[in-house]
Coordinates of C-alpha atoms in Angstrom, one line a residue:
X1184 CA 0.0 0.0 0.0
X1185 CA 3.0 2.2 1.3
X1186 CA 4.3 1.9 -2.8
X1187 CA 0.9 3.0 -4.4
X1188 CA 1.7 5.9 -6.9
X1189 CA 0.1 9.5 -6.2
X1190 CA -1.1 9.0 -10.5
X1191 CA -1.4 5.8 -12.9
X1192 CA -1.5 7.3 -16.4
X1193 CA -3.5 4.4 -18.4
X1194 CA -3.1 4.5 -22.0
X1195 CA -2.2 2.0 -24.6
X1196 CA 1.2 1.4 -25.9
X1197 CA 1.5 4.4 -29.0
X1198 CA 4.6 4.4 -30.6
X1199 CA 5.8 7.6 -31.6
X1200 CA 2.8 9.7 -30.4
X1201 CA 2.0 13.1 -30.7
X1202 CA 0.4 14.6 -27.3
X1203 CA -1.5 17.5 -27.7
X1204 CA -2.7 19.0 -24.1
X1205 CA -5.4 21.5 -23.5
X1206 CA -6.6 21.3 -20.0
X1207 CA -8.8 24.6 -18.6
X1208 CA -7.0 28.0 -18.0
X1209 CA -7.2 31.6 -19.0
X1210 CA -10.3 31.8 -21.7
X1211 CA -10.4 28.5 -21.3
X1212 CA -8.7 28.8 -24.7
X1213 CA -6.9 25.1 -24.4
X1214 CA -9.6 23.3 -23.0
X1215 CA -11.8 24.4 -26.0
X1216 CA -9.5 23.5 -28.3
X1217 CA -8.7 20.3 -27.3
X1218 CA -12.5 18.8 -27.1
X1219 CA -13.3 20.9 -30.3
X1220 CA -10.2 18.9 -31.8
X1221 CA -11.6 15.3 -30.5
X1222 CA -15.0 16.0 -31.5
X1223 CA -14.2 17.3 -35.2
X1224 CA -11.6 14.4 -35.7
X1225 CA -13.7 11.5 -34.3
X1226 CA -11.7 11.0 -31.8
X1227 CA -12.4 8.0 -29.4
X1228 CA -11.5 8.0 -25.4
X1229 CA -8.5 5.8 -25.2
X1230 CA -7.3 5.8 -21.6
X1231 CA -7.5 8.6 -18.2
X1232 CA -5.8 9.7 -15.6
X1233 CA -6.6 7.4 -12.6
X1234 CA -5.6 9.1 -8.9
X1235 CA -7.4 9.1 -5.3
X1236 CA -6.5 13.0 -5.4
X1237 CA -9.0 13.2 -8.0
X1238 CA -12.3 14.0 -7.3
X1239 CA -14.8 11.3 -6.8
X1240 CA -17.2 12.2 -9.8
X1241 CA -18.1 10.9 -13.2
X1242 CA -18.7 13.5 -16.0
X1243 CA -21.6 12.2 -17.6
X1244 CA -21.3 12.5 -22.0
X1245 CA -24.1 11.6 -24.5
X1246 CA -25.4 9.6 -21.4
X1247 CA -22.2 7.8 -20.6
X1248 CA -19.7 8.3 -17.5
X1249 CA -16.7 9.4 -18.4
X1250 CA -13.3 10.0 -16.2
X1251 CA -13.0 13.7 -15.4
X1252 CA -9.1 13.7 -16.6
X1253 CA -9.3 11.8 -20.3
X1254 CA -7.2 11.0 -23.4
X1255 CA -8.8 11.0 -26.9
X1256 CA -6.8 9.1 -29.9
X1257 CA -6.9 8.6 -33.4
X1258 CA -3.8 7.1 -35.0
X1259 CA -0.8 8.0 -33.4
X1260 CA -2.3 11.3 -31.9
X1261 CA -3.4 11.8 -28.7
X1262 CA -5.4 14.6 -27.3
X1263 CA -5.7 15.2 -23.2
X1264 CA -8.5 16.7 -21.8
X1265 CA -9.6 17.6 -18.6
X1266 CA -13.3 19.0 -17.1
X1267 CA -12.2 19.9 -13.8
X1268 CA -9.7 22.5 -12.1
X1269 CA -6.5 20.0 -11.1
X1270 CA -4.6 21.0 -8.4
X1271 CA -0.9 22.0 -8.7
X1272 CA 0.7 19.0 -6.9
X1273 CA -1.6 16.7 -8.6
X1274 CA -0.3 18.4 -12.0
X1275 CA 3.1 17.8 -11.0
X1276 CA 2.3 14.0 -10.5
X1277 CA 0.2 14.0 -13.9
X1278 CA 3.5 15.6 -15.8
X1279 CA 5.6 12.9 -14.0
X1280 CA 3.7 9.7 -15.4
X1281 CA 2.7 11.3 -18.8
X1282 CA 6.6 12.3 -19.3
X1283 CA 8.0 8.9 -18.4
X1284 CA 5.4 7.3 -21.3
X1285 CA 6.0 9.7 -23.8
X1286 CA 9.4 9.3 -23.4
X1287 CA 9.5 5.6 -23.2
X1288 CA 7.5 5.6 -26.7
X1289 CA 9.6 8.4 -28.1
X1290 CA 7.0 11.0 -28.7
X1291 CA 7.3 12.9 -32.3
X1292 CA 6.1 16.3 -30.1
X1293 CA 4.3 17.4 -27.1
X1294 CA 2.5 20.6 -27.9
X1295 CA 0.3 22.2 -25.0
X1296 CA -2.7 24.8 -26.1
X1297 CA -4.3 27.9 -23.6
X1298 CA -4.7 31.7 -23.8
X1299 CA -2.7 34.5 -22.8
X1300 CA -4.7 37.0 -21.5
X1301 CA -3.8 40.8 -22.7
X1302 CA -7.0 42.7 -20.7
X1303 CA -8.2 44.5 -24.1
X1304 CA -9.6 43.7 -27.4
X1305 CA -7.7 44.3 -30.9
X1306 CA -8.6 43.5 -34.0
X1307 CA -5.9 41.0 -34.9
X1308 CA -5.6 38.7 -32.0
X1309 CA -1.8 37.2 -32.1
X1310 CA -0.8 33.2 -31.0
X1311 CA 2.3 33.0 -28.9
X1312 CA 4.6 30.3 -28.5
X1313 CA 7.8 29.0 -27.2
X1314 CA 9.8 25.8 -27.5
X1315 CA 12.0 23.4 -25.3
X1316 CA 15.3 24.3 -27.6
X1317 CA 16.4 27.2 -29.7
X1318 CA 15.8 25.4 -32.8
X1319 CA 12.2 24.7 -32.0
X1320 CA 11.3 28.6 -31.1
X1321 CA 12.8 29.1 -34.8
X1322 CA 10.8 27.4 -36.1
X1323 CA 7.7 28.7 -34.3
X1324 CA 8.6 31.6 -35.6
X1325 CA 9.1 30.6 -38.8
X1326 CA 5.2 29.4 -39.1
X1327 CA 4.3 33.0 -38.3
X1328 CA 3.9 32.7 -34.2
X1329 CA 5.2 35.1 -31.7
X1330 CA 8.2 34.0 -29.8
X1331 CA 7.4 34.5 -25.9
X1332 CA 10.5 35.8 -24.5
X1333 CA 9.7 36.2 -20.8
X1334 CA 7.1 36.0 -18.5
X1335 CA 5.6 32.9 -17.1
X1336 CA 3.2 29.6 -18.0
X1337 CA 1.3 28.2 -15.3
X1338 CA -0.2 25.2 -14.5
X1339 CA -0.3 21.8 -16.8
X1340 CA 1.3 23.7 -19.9
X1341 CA 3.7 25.1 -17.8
X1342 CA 5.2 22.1 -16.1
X1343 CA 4.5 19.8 -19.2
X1344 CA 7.1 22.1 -21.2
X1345 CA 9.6 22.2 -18.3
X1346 CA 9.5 18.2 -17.6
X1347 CA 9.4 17.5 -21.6
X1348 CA 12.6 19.8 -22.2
X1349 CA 14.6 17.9 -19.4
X1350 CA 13.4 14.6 -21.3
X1351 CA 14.8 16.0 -24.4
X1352 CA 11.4 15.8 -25.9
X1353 CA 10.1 18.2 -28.7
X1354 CA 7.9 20.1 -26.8
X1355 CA 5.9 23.6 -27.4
X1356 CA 3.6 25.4 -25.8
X1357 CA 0.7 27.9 -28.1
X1358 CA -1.0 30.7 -26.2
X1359 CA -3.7 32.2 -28.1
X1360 CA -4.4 35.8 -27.3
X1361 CA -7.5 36.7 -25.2
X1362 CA -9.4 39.0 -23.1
X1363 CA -9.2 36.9 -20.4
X1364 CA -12.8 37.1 -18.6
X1365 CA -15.3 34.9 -20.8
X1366 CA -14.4 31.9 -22.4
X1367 CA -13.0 32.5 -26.2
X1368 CA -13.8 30.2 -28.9
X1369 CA -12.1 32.8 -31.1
X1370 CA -8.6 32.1 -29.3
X1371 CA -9.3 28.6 -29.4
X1372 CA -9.3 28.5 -33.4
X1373 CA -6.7 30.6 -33.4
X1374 CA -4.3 28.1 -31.7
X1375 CA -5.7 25.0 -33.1
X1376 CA -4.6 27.3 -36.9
X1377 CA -1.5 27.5 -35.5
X1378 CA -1.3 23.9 -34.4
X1379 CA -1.9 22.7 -37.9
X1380 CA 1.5 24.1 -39.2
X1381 CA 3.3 22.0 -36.6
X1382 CA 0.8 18.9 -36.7
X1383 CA -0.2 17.3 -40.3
X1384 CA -4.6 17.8 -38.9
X1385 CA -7.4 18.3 -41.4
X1386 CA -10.0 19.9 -39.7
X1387 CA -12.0 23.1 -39.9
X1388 CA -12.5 25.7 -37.6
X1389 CA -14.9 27.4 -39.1
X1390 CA -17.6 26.0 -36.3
X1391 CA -15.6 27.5 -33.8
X1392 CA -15.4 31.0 -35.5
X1393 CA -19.0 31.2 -35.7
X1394 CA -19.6 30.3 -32.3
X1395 CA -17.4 33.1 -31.4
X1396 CA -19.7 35.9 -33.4
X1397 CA -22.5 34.1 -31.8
X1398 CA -21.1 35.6 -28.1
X1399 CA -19.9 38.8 -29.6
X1400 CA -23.5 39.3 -30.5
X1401 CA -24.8 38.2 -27.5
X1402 CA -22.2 40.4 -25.4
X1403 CA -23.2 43.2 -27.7
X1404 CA -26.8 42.7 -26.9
X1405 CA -26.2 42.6 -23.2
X1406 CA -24.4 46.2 -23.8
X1407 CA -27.0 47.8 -25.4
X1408 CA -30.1 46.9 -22.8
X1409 CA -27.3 48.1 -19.8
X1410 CA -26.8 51.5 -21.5
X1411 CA -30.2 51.7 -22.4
X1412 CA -31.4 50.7 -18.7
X1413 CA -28.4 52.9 -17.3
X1414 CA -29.6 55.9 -19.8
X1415 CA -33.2 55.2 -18.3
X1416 CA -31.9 55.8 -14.6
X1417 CA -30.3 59.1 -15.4
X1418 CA -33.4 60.2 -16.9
X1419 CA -35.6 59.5 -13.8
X1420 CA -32.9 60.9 -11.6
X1421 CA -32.7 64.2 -13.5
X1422 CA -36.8 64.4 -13.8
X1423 CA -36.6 64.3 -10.0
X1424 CA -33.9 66.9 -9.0
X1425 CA -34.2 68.6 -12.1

């Protein structure tokens, strides 16, 4: 009992896999991008993170339970999800097991998806990016994404690039420009446009795009009935003291 380990990563044996991570953080720009990906691709769940830290749930999908921390696969790719906030030690512990069978398979890449949040809008919004080694960041660059030189990445993306670069593995990290206060399908098609000049993925993301002017108009509607409703109140107030 004493030798139980903290995480059990179970997946099947991949050879030369391609991770693709996108677990929730800012916009929630990784975590839409990675179910929008296994969705559009027909991806099936192929293995989960399995841990007594975990919470004891079931996330219940098209009226099947589902592990909260999941992997979806097709081919030799493999997409990692997750539908609840992990804890940072847990994270550590995830990175640990998933580093050890990537590297024992010798992963092609490890590429981790989120948002970067920049407080404003602009009409352009920018992907950011940085690599384990030198010659990974040049080529980021090459295929037109920003080069992050300072600053720091947080949570699964974060320790996934640190643990990969130790292993030697090609690992990058995209960061999709956002707001940073409502999740941002927008951002999320952003990234995966970027992820399809380092991964060979036919897919469309278009759906996500409109999605995105669906809550622009939405957020726009909301505006107008709070000016209108705040340019009612000064009216009443002036009538009165006027």
């Amino acid at each position: 009992m004493g030798n139980e380990k903290p995480v059990d990563i179970v997946l099947p044996d991949i050879e030369r896999p391609i991770l693709i991570e996108g677990y929730p953080g800012v916009g929630l720009v990784g975590h839409i991008a990675a179910n929008f990906l296994a969705k559009e691709l027909g991806m099936e769940m192929i293995g989960y993170v399995e841990s007594p830290f975990i919470p004891p749930m079931a996330l219940i999908l098209e009226g099947k339970p589902n592990p909260p921390l999941r992997f979806y696969g097709r081919d030799n790719i493999i997409v990692a999800v997750a539908d609840i906030y992990v804890a940072p030690t847990l994270v550590n512990e995830i990175v640990r097991e998933l580093t050890a069978y990537l590297k024992e398979r010798n992963a092609e890449k490890v590429i981790s998806l989120g948002g970067i949040g920049i407080g404003f809008f602009k009409e352009q919004m920018d992907v950011w990016g940085v690599g384990a080694r030198e010659e990974l960041n040049r080529e980021l660059e090459e295929k037109g994404v920003k080069l992050l030189q300072y600053g720091s990445i947080m949570g699964m993306s974060g320790r996934l690039l640190l643990e990969a670069s130790r292993k030697n593995l090609d690992a990058y990290v995209l960061l999709g420009e956002t707001f940073g206060d409502r999740p941002d399908p927008k951002a999320a098609a952003n990234v995966i446009e970027a992820l399809k000049k380092l991964v060979p993925l036919e897919v469309s993301t278009e759906p996500l795009l409109q999605e995105a002017q669906a809550i622009e108009e939405q957020l726009r509607r909301m505006h107008e009935q709070m000016e209108q409703a705040r340019k009612k109140a000064q009216q009443q107030y002036e009538s009165i003291y006027l």
